[in-house]
């Protein structure tokens, strides 16, 4: 059986920018559920290159 190169069965390697955007969407929505911070704000923070920022829970958050 012929061995396929990894890029053939792995669609993420064919479109790395789409993979990165999908990953940011996934992380931001999961983090929003856990912290109560809007997913859009988390996505904005994640897409800023070279800048680390802490996501803070809003006041009055039950968590």
PDB file of N, CA and C in Angstrom:
ATOM      1  N   UNK A   1       0.841  -1.184   0.000  1.00  0.00           N
ATOM      2  CA  UNK A   1       0.000   0.000   0.000  1.00  0.00           C
ATOM      3  C   UNK A   1       0.888   1.250   0.000  1.00  0.00           C
ATOM      4  N   UNK A   2       0.573   2.176  -0.867  1.00  0.00           N
ATOM      5  CA  UNK A   2       1.332   3.415  -0.978  1.00  0.00           C
ATOM      6  C   UNK A   2       1.064   4.302   0.232  1.00  0.00           C
ATOM      7  N   UNK A   3       2.120   4.857   0.781  1.00  0.00           N
ATOM      8  CA  UNK A   3       1.993   5.745   1.921  1.00  0.00           C
ATOM      9  C   UNK A   3       1.718   7.166   1.419  1.00  0.00           C
ATOM     10  N   UNK A   4       0.623   7.790   1.885  1.00  0.00           N
ATOM     11  CA  UNK A   4       0.268   9.135   1.456  1.00  0.00           C
ATOM     12  C   UNK A   4       1.059  10.167   2.249  1.00  0.00           C
ATOM     13  N   UNK A   5       1.462  11.246   1.602  1.00  0.00           N
ATOM     14  CA  UNK A   5       2.072  12.328   2.363  1.00  0.00           C
ATOM     15  C   UNK A   5       1.007  12.945   3.285  1.00  0.00           C
ATOM     16  N   UNK A   6       1.438  13.478   4.398  1.00  0.00           N
ATOM     17  CA  UNK A   6       0.514  13.997   5.401  1.00  0.00           C
ATOM     18  C   UNK A   6      -0.398  15.091   4.859  1.00  0.00           C
ATOM     19  N   UNK A   7       0.067  15.865   3.898  1.00  0.00           N
ATOM     20  CA  UNK A   7      -0.743  16.962   3.374  1.00  0.00           C
ATOM     21  C   UNK A   7      -1.980  16.471   2.615  1.00  0.00           C
ATOM     22  N   UNK A   8      -1.943  15.273   2.073  1.00  0.00           N
ATOM     23  CA  UNK A   8      -3.101  14.762   1.323  1.00  0.00           C
ATOM     24  C   UNK A   8      -4.316  14.498   2.219  1.00  0.00           C
ATOM     25  N   UNK A   9      -4.203  13.710   3.281  1.00  0.00           N
ATOM     26  CA  UNK A   9      -5.393  13.452   4.076  1.00  0.00           C
ATOM     27  C   UNK A   9      -5.712  14.561   5.082  1.00  0.00           C
ATOM     28  N   UNK A  10      -4.773  15.463   5.352  1.00  0.00           N
ATOM     29  CA  UNK A  10      -4.981  16.481   6.364  1.00  0.00           C
ATOM     30  C   UNK A  10      -5.320  17.814   5.711  1.00  0.00           C
ATOM     31  N   UNK A  11      -6.605  18.160   5.674  1.00  0.00           N
ATOM     32  CA  UNK A  11      -7.039  19.383   5.010  1.00  0.00           C
ATOM     33  C   UNK A  11      -6.534  20.634   5.714  1.00  0.00           C
ATOM     34  N   UNK A  12      -6.214  20.547   6.996  1.00  0.00           N
ATOM     35  CA  UNK A  12      -5.709  21.710   7.728  1.00  0.00           C
ATOM     36  C   UNK A  12      -4.362  22.171   7.193  1.00  0.00           C
ATOM     37  N   UNK A  13      -3.558  21.256   6.691  1.00  0.00           N
ATOM     38  CA  UNK A  13      -2.268  21.626   6.144  1.00  0.00           C
ATOM     39  C   UNK A  13      -2.401  22.306   4.788  1.00  0.00           C
ATOM     40  N   UNK A  14      -3.504  22.059   4.105  1.00  0.00           N
ATOM     41  CA  UNK A  14      -3.729  22.686   2.805  1.00  0.00           C
ATOM     42  C   UNK A  14      -4.159  24.139   2.957  1.00  0.00           C
ATOM     43  N   UNK A  15      -4.854  24.461   4.027  1.00  0.00           N
ATOM     44  CA  UNK A  15      -5.354  25.824   4.244  1.00  0.00           C
ATOM     45  C   UNK A  15      -5.033  26.260   5.679  1.00  0.00           C
ATOM     46  N   UNK A  16      -3.769  26.587   5.953  1.00  0.00           N
ATOM     47  CA  UNK A  16      -3.381  26.920   7.328  1.00  0.00           C
ATOM     48  C   UNK A  16      -4.075  28.164   7.880  1.00  0.00           C
ATOM     49  N   UNK A  17      -4.415  29.143   7.026  1.00  0.00           N
ATOM     50  CA  UNK A  17      -5.090  30.351   7.527  1.00  0.00           C
ATOM     51  C   UNK A  17      -6.513  30.027   7.976  1.00  0.00           C
ATOM     52  N   UNK A  18      -7.196  29.169   7.230  1.00  0.00           N
ATOM     53  CA  UNK A  18      -8.550  28.751   7.636  1.00  0.00           C
ATOM     54  C   UNK A  18      -8.481  27.956   8.935  1.00  0.00           C
ATOM     55  N   UNK A  19      -7.478  27.091   9.055  1.00  0.00           N
ATOM     56  CA  UNK A  19      -7.297  26.322  10.279  1.00  0.00           C
ATOM     57  C   UNK A  19      -7.089  27.254  11.471  1.00  0.00           C
ATOM     58  N   UNK A  20      -6.227  28.275  11.297  1.00  0.00           N
ATOM     59  CA  UNK A  20      -5.957  29.212  12.385  1.00  0.00           C
ATOM     60  C   UNK A  20      -7.222  29.962  12.784  1.00  0.00           C
ATOM     61  N   UNK A  21      -8.007  30.412  11.808  1.00  0.00           N
ATOM     62  CA  UNK A  21      -9.246  31.133  12.108  1.00  0.00           C
ATOM     63  C   UNK A  21     -10.242  30.224  12.830  1.00  0.00           C
ATOM     64  N   UNK A  22     -10.365  28.982  12.389  1.00  0.00           N
ATOM     65  CA  UNK A  22     -11.262  28.034  13.051  1.00  0.00           C
ATOM     66  C   UNK A  22     -10.796  27.732  14.476  1.00  0.00           C
ATOM     67  N   UNK A  23      -9.491  27.654  14.668  1.00  0.00           N
ATOM     68  CA  UNK A  23      -8.936  27.406  15.992  1.00  0.00           C
ATOM     69  C   UNK A  23      -9.228  28.577  16.928  1.00  0.00           C
ATOM     70  N   UNK A  24      -9.077  29.799  16.439  1.00  0.00           N
ATOM     71  CA  UNK A  24      -9.372  30.986  17.244  1.00  0.00           C
ATOM     72  C   UNK A  24     -10.849  31.030  17.602  1.00  0.00           C
ATOM     73  N   UNK A  25     -11.707  30.696  16.655  1.00  0.00           N
ATOM     74  CA  UNK A  25     -13.149  30.654  16.929  1.00  0.00           C
ATOM     75  C   UNK A  25     -13.460  29.629  18.018  1.00  0.00           C
ATOM     76  N   UNK A  26     -12.856  28.454  17.917  1.00  0.00           N
ATOM     77  CA  UNK A  26     -13.084  27.391  18.889  1.00  0.00           C
ATOM     78  C   UNK A  26     -12.603  27.810  20.278  1.00  0.00           C
ATOM     79  N   UNK A  27     -11.401  28.341  20.360  1.00  0.00           N
ATOM     80  CA  UNK A  27     -10.834  28.736  21.652  1.00  0.00           C
ATOM     81  C   UNK A  27     -11.627  29.889  22.258  1.00  0.00           C
ATOM     82  N   UNK A  28     -11.968  30.885  21.442  1.00  0.00           N
ATOM     83  CA  UNK A  28     -12.671  32.047  21.981  1.00  0.00           C
ATOM     84  C   UNK A  28     -14.071  31.690  22.473  1.00  0.00           C
ATOM     85  N   UNK A  29     -14.769  30.809  21.778  1.00  0.00           N
ATOM     86  CA  UNK A  29     -16.108  30.438  22.246  1.00  0.00           C
ATOM     87  C   UNK A  29     -16.037  29.608  23.523  1.00  0.00           C
ATOM     88  N   UNK A  30     -15.078  28.719  23.619  1.00  0.00           N
ATOM     89  CA  UNK A  30     -14.922  27.921  24.837  1.00  0.00           C
ATOM     90  C   UNK A  30     -14.522  28.795  26.019  1.00  0.00           C
ATOM     91  N   UNK A  31     -13.605  29.726  25.781  1.00  0.00           N
ATOM     92  CA  UNK A  31     -13.157  30.620  26.843  1.00  0.00           C
ATOM     93  C   UNK A  31     -14.288  31.551  27.273  1.00  0.00           C
ATOM     94  N   UNK A  32     -15.100  31.997  26.329  1.00  0.00           N
ATOM     95  CA  UNK A  32     -16.230  32.867  26.652  1.00  0.00           C
ATOM     96  C   UNK A  32     -17.216  32.160  27.583  1.00  0.00           C
ATOM     97  N   UNK A  33     -17.455  30.899  27.328  1.00  0.00           N
ATOM     98  CA  UNK A  33     -18.361  30.133  28.188  1.00  0.00           C
ATOM     99  C   UNK A  33     -17.802  30.039  29.596  1.00  0.00           C
ATOM    100  N   UNK A  34     -16.499  29.815  29.709  1.00  0.00           N
ATOM    101  CA  UNK A  34     -15.861  29.646  31.020  1.00  0.00           C
ATOM    102  C   UNK A  34     -15.714  30.954  31.791  1.00  0.00           C
ATOM    103  N   UNK A  35     -15.468  32.065  31.086  1.00  0.00           N
ATOM    104  CA  UNK A  35     -15.151  33.319  31.767  1.00  0.00           C
ATOM    105  C   UNK A  35     -16.269  34.343  31.765  1.00  0.00           C
ATOM    106  N   UNK A  36     -17.201  34.240  30.825  1.00  0.00           N
ATOM    107  CA  UNK A  36     -18.254  35.241  30.717  1.00  0.00           C
ATOM    108  C   UNK A  36     -17.853  36.442  29.876  1.00  0.00           C
ATOM    109  N   UNK A  37     -16.632  36.452  29.354  1.00  0.00           N
ATOM    110  CA  UNK A  37     -16.158  37.523  28.479  1.00  0.00           C
ATOM    111  C   UNK A  37     -16.689  37.236  27.072  1.00  0.00           C
ATOM    112  N   UNK A  38     -17.153  38.249  26.346  1.00  0.00           N
ATOM    113  CA  UNK A  38     -17.668  38.004  24.991  1.00  0.00           C
ATOM    114  C   UNK A  38     -16.628  37.330  24.089  1.00  0.00           C
ATOM    115  N   UNK A  39     -17.081  36.384  23.284  1.00  0.00           N
ATOM    116  CA  UNK A  39     -16.192  35.640  22.387  1.00  0.00           C
ATOM    117  C   UNK A  39     -15.489  36.564  21.404  1.00  0.00           C
ATOM    118  N   UNK A  40     -16.157  37.628  20.962  1.00  0.00           N
ATOM    119  CA  UNK A  40     -15.556  38.565  20.017  1.00  0.00           C
ATOM    120  C   UNK A  40     -14.340  39.252  20.628  1.00  0.00           C
ATOM    121  N   UNK A  41     -14.434  39.601  21.918  1.00  0.00           N
ATOM    122  CA  UNK A  41     -13.303  40.252  22.593  1.00  0.00           C
ATOM    123  C   UNK A  41     -12.122  39.289  22.718  1.00  0.00           C
ATOM    124  N   UNK A  42     -12.406  38.058  23.049  1.00  0.00           N
ATOM    125  CA  UNK A  42     -11.347  37.054  23.170  1.00  0.00           C
ATOM    126  C   UNK A  42     -10.700  36.805  21.814  1.00  0.00           C
ATOM    127  N   UNK A  43     -11.503  36.703  20.764  1.00  0.00           N
ATOM    128  CA  UNK A  43     -10.970  36.501  19.418  1.00  0.00           C
ATOM    129  C   UNK A  43     -10.085  37.677  19.015  1.00  0.00           C
ATOM    130  N   UNK A  44     -10.498  38.895  19.365  1.00  0.00           N
ATOM    131  CA  UNK A  44      -9.689  40.076  19.046  1.00  0.00           C
ATOM    132  C   UNK A  44      -8.334  39.999  19.740  1.00  0.00           C
ATOM    133  N   UNK A  45      -8.336  39.610  21.006  1.00  0.00           N
ATOM    134  CA  UNK A  45      -7.091  39.483  21.760  1.00  0.00           C
ATOM    135  C   UNK A  45      -6.199  38.406  21.145  1.00  0.00           C
ATOM    136  N   UNK A  46      -6.784  37.295  20.758  1.00  0.00           N
ATOM    137  CA  UNK A  46      -6.006  36.192  20.189  1.00  0.00           C
ATOM    138  C   UNK A  46      -5.414  36.536  18.829  1.00  0.00           C
ATOM    139  N   UNK A  47      -6.067  37.400  18.076  1.00  0.00           N
ATOM    140  CA  UNK A  47      -5.576  37.716  16.741  1.00  0.00           C
ATOM    141  C   UNK A  47      -4.542  38.830  16.743  1.00  0.00           C
ATOM    142  N   UNK A  48      -4.393  39.530  17.857  1.00  0.00           N
ATOM    143  CA  UNK A  48      -3.348  40.560  17.944  1.00  0.00           C
ATOM    144  C   UNK A  48      -2.007  39.854  18.086  1.00  0.00           C
ATOM    145  N   UNK A  49      -1.155  40.017  17.117  1.00  0.00           N
ATOM    146  CA  UNK A  49       0.140  39.345  17.149  1.00  0.00           C
ATOM    147  C   UNK A  49       1.113  40.104  18.028  1.00  0.00           C
ATOM    148  N   UNK A  50       1.889  39.337  18.781  1.00  0.00           N
ATOM    149  CA  UNK A  50       2.937  39.917  19.600  1.00  0.00           C
ATOM    150  C   UNK A  50       2.466  40.602  20.860  1.00  0.00           C
ATOM    151  N   UNK A  51       1.198  40.477  21.191  1.00  0.00           N
ATOM    152  CA  UNK A  51       0.702  41.151  22.386  1.00  0.00           C
ATOM    153  C   UNK A  51      -0.032  40.147  23.264  1.00  0.00           C
ATOM    154  N   UNK A  52       0.530  39.889  24.426  1.00  0.00           N
ATOM    155  CA  UNK A  52      -0.124  39.007  25.383  1.00  0.00           C
ATOM    156  C   UNK A  52      -1.009  39.861  26.283  1.00  0.00           C
ATOM    157  N   UNK A  53      -2.192  39.391  26.547  1.00  0.00           N
ATOM    158  CA  UNK A  53      -3.134  40.137  27.361  1.00  0.00           C
ATOM    159  C   UNK A  53      -3.944  39.153  28.189  1.00  0.00           C
ATOM    160  N   UNK A  54      -4.232  39.518  29.405  1.00  0.00           N
ATOM    161  CA  UNK A  54      -5.030  38.663  30.268  1.00  0.00           C
ATOM    162  C   UNK A  54      -6.504  38.970  30.067  1.00  0.00           C
ATOM    163  N   UNK A  55      -7.307  37.930  29.931  1.00  0.00           N
ATOM    164  CA  UNK A  55      -8.749  38.094  29.830  1.00  0.00           C
ATOM    165  C   UNK A  55      -9.300  38.072  31.238  1.00  0.00           C
ATOM    166  N   UNK A  56      -9.988  39.145  31.613  1.00  0.00           N
ATOM    167  CA  UNK A  56     -10.510  39.264  32.976  1.00  0.00           C
ATOM    168  C   UNK A  56     -12.006  38.996  32.980  1.00  0.00           C
ATOM    169  N   UNK A  57     -12.455  38.337  34.039  1.00  0.00           N
ATOM    170  CA  UNK A  57     -13.880  38.092  34.193  1.00  0.00           C
ATOM    171  C   UNK A  57     -14.581  39.402  34.519  1.00  0.00           C
ATOM    172  N   UNK A  58     -15.791  39.606  33.981  1.00  0.00           N
ATOM    173  CA  UNK A  58     -16.514  40.830  34.313  1.00  0.00           C
ATOM    174  C   UNK A  58     -16.956  40.808  35.766  1.00  0.00           C
ATOM    175  N   UNK A  59     -17.103  42.001  36.358  1.00  0.00           N
ATOM    176  CA  UNK A  59     -17.557  42.089  37.741  1.00  0.00           C
ATOM    177  C   UNK A  59     -18.952  41.519  37.837  1.00  0.00           C
ATOM    178  N   UNK A  60     -19.212  40.830  38.916  1.00  0.00           N
ATOM    179  CA  UNK A  60     -20.529  40.238  39.110  1.00  0.00           C
ATOM    180  C   UNK A  60     -20.663  38.873  38.468  1.00  0.00           C
ATOM    181  N   UNK A  61     -19.587  38.389  37.889  1.00  0.00           N
ATOM    182  CA  UNK A  61     -19.622  37.063  37.288  1.00  0.00           C
ATOM    183  C   UNK A  61     -19.785  36.034  38.382  1.00  0.00           C
ATOM    184  N   UNK A  62     -20.617  35.074  38.143  1.00  0.00           N
ATOM    185  CA  UNK A  62     -20.877  34.044  39.145  1.00  0.00           C
ATOM    186  C   UNK A  62     -19.771  33.033  39.273  1.00  0.00           C
ATOM    187  N   UNK A  63     -18.726  33.162  38.516  1.00  0.00           N
ATOM    188  CA  UNK A  63     -17.665  32.162  38.537  1.00  0.00           C
ATOM    189  C   UNK A  63     -16.470  32.633  39.278  1.00  0.00           C
TER     190      UNK A  63
END
